[in-house]
Coordinates of C-alpha atoms in Angstrom, one line a residue:
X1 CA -22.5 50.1 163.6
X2 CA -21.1 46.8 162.9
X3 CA -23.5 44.0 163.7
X4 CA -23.7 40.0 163.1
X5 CA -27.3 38.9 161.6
X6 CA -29.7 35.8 162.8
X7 CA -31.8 35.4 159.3
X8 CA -35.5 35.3 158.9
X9 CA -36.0 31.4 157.5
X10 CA -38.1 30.2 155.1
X11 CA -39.5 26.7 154.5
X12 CA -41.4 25.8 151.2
X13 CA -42.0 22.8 149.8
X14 CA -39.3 23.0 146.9
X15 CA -36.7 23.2 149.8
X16 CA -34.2 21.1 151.0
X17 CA -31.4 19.7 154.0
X18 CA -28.5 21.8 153.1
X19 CA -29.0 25.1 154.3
X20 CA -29.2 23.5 157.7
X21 CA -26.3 20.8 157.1
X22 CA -24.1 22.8 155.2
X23 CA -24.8 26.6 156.2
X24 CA -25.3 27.0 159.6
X25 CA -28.9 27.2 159.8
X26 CA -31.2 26.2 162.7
X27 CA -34.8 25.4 162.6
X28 CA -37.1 22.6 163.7
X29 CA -38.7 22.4 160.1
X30 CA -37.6 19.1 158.3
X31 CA -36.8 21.4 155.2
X32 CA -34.9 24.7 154.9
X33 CA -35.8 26.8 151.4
X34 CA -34.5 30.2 152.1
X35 CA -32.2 32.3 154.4
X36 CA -33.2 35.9 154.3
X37 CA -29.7 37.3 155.4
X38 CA -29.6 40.9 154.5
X39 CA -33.7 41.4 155.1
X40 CA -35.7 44.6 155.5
X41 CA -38.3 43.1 154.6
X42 CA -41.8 43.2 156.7
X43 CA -42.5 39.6 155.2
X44 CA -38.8 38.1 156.7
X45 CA -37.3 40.5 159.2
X46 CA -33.2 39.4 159.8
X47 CA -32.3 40.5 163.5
X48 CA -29.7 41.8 165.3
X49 CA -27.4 39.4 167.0
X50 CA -25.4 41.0 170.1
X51 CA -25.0 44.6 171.5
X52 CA -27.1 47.2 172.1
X53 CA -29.8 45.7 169.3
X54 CA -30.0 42.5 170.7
X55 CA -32.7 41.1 169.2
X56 CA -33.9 43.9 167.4
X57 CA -35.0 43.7 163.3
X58 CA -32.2 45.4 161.6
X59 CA -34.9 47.5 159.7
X60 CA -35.1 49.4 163.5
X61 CA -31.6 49.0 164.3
X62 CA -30.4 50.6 161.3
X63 CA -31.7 54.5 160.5
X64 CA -30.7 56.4 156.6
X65 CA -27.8 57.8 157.6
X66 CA -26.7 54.1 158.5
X67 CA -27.4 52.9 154.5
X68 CA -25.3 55.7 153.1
X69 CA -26.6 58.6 150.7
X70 CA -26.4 56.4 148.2
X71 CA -29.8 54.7 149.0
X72 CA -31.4 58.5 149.4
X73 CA -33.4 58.4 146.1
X74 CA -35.2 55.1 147.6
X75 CA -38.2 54.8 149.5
X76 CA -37.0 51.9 151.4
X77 CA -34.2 50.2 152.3
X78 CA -33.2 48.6 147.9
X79 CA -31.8 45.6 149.1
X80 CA -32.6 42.0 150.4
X81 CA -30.1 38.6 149.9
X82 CA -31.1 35.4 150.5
X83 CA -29.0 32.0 150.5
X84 CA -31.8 29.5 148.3
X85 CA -31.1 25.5 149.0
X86 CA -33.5 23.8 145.9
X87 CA -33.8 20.2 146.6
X88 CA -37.0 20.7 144.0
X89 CA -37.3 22.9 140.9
X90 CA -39.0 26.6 141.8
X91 CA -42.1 27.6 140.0
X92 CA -41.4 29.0 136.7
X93 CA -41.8 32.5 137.3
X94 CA -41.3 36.2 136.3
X95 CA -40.5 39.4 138.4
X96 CA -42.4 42.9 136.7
X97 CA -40.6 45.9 136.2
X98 CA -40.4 48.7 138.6
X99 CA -42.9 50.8 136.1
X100 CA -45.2 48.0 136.3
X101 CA -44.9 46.8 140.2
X102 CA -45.9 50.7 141.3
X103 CA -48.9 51.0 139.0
X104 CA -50.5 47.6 139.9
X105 CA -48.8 46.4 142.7
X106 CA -48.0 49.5 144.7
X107 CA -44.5 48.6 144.9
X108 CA -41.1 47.9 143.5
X109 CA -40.6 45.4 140.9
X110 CA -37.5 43.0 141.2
X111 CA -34.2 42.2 139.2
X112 CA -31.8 40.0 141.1
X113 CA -28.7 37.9 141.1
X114 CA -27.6 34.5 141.5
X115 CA -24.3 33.0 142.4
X116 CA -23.8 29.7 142.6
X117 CA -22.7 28.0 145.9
X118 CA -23.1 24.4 145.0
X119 CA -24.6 22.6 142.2
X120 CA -25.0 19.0 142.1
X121 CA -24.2 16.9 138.9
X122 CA -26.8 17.6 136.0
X123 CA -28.2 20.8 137.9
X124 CA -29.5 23.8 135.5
X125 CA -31.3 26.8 135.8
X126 CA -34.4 28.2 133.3
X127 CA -33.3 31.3 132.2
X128 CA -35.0 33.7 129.6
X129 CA -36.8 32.4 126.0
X130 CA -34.5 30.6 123.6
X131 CA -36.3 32.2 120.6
X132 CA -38.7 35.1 120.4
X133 CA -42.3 34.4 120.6
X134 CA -45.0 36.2 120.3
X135 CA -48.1 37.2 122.8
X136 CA -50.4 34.6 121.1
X137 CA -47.6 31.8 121.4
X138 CA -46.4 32.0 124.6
X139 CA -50.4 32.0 126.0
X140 CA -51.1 29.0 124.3
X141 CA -47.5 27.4 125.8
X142 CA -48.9 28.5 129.1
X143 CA -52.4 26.9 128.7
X144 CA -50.5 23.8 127.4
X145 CA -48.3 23.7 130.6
X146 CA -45.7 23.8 127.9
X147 CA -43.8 26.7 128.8
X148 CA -40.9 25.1 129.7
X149 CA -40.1 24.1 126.0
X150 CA -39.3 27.9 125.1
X151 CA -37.0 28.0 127.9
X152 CA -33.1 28.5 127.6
X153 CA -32.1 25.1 130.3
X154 CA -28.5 26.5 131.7
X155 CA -26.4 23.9 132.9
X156 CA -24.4 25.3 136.1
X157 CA -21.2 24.8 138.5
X158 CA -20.2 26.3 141.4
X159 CA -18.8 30.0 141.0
X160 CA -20.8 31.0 138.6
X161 CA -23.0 34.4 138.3
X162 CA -26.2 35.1 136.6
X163 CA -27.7 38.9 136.5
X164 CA -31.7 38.3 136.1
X165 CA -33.0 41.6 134.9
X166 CA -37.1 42.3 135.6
X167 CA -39.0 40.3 132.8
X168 CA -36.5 37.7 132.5
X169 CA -38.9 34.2 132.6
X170 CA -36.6 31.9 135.0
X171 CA -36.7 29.1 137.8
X172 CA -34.1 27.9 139.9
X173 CA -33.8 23.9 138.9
X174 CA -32.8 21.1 141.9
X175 CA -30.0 20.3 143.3
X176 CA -28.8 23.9 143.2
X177 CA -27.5 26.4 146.3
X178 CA -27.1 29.9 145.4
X179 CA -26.5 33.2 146.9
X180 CA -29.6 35.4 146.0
X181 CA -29.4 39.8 146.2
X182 CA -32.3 41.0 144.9
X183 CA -34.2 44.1 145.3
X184 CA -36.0 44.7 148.1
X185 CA -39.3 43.2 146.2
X186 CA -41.7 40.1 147.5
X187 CA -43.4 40.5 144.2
X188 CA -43.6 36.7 141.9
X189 CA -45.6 36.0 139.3
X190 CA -46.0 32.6 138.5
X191 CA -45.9 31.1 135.3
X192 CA -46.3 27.2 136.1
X193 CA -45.8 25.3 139.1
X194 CA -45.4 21.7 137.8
X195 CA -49.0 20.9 138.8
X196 CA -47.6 20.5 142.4
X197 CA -49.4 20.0 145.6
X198 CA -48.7 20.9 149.4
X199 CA -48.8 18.0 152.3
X200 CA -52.4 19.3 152.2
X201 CA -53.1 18.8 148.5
X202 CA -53.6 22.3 148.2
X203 CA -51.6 23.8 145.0
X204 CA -49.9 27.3 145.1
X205 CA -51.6 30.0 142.8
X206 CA -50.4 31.1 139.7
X207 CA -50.5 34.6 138.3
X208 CA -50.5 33.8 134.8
X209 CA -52.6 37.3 133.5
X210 CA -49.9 39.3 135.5
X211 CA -46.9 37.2 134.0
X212 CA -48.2 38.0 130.6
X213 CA -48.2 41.4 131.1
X214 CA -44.6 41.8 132.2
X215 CA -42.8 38.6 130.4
X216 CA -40.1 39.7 127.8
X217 CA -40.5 37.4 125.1
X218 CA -37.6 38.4 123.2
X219 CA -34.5 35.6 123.0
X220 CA -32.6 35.8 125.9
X221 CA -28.8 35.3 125.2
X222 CA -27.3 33.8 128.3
X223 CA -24.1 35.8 129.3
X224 CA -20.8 34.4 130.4
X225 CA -21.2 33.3 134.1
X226 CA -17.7 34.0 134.7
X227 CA -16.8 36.9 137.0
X228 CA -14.1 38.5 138.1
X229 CA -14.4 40.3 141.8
X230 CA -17.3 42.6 140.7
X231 CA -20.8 39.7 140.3
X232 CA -23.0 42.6 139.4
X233 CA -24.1 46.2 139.3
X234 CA -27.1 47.9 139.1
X235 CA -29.1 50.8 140.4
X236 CA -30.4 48.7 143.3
X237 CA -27.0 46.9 144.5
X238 CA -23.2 45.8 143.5
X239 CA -22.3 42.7 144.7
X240 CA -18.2 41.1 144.9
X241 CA -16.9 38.4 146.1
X242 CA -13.2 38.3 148.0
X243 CA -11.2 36.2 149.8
X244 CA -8.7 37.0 152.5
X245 CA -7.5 40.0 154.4
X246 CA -9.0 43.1 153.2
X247 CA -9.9 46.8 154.5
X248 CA -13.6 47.4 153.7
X249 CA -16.0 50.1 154.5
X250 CA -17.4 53.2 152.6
X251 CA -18.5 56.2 153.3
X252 CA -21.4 56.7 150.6
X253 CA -23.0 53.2 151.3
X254 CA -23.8 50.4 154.2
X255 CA -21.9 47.6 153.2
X256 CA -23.0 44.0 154.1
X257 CA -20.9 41.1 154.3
X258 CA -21.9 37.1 153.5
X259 CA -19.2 34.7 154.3
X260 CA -19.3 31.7 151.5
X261 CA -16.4 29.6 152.6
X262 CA -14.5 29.4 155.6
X263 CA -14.6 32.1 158.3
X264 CA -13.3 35.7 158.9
X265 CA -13.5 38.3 161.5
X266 CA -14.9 41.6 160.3
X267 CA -13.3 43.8 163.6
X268 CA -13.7 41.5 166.0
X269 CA -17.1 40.2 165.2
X270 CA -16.7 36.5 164.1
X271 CA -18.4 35.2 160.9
X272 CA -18.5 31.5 159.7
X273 CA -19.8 30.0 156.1
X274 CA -23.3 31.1 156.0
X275 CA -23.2 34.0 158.6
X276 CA -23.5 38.1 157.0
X277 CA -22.6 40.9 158.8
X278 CA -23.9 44.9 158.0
X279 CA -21.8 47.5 158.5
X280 CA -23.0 51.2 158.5
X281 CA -22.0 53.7 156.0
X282 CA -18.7 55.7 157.4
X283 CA -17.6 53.0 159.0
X284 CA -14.1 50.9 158.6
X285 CA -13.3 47.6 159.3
X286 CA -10.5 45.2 158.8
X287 CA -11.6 41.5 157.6
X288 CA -8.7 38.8 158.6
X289 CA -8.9 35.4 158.3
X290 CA -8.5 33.2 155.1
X291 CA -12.4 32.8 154.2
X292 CA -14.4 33.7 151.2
X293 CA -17.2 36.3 151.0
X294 CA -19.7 38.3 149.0
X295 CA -19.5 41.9 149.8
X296 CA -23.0 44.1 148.8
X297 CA -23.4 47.4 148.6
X298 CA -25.1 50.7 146.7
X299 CA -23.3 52.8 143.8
X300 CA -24.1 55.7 142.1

């Protein structure tokens, strides 16, 4: 099975006009936040476009021998990308740990990935402490609503690649477009929320017990954000990016596909920036055309 995926979209008020302008998105909502592309997910099911499946969620299109052995040792399907348009700053937040997320949540926890699609001038990310703290400190920077000033503040371009393990404090800053894989998690605890309000004046929770439970508070040294074609590997997903012709395909693992740039055809079925693609484990495919792309998919 090779099929082309419509995304489940997401509109919150941090979001912006680009995923619409800029990525081939289409909704009626004046903002666009999120693009779940590769999305298993009950909360944001992506869909089959095409074929047989027409219309179907992937999550029924798709059985285990399509994700590959592989993803045997999961429950569910480990995966879920997302392309994130921040026109405002995200909550500062924290993902718990698988360990954690099971005992209290009933669930897996979440460590993710960002790329960076576009950045505007002056745009950074929060990412991890910039100096260990202890329990008592980093409560009382909470109940100050100064948790921000024990944050690293990452300045960032296009092209770069962050790895966010679970416990990792960190918010996505404006003006930035990334290219999210994650596990296969809904689970955010936020830290603070810049005292924001909806259109209705109602502001979002925060789950500041939980994030104290699960926060590392050791200094985070932010890595190089320079990659080479592999972007990241874990137990949950590896992620590269290519350009050009390319044979892809494997027979271990589903591999998805998430054009960037320009277009390609992935045997026959025509992708442009924004648009991903899943192909089932075994099969092959040829991509031609000169566009660029993330490719995901599981390794032991």
């Amino acid at each position: 099975m090779i099929v082309k995926l419509n995304p489940a979209l997401k509109s919150y008020l941090w979001g912006g006009t680009k995923l619409k302008t800029d990525w081939n998105k289409q909704t009626d909502e004046a903002t666009l936040s999120e693009a779940w592309e590769l999305s298993f997910h009950p909360d944001g099911l992506a869909t089959v476009i095409g074929g047989k499946y027409d219309g179907k969620p992937l999550a029924e299109a798709a059985t285990r021998v399509d994700w590959g052995v592989n993803c045997r040792e999961f429950p569910f399907f480990p995966v879920l990308s997302k392309i994130i348009d921040s026109a405002q700053a995200l909550s500062i937040q924290v993902h718990p740990s698988d360990e954690y997320a099971l005992e209290h949540e009933g669930q897996f926890g979440k460590t993710e990935m960002w790329y960076i699609l576009e950045a505007d001038d002056g745009a950074f990310l929060y990412l991890g402490l910039n100096r260990t703290v202890s329990a008592e400190e980093f409560a009382a920077a909470i109940d100050s609503n100064t948790v921000c000033q024990l944050l690293n503040r990452v300045p960032v371009k296009k092209g770069e690649t962050y790895f966010i393990p679970s416990g990792t404090i960190h918010a996505i800053g404006s003006g930035v477009t990334l290219y999210e894989v994650q596990q296969n998690s809904s689970l955010t605890y936020r830290v603070y929320d810049f005292d924001r309000a909806d259109a209705n004046g109602n502001k979002r929770p925060l789950h500041v017990d939980k994030a104290k439970a699960v926060a590392n508070l050791n200094a985070y040294d932010v890595p190089n954000p320079e990659r080479g074609d592999l972007l990241a590997k874990c137990r949950y997903f590896s992620a590269y990016r290519f350009a050009g012709e390319r044979e892809v395909g494997r027979d271990d693992s589903f591999v998805a596909v998430t054009v960037t740039d320009g277009s390609i055809e992935l045997n026959g079925v025509a992708l442009c920036k924004g648009e991903t693609a899943f192909m089932s484990a075994g099969e092959r495919a040829q991509i031609t055309g000169g566009g660029e792309y993330i490719l995901i998919c599981v390794e032991q």
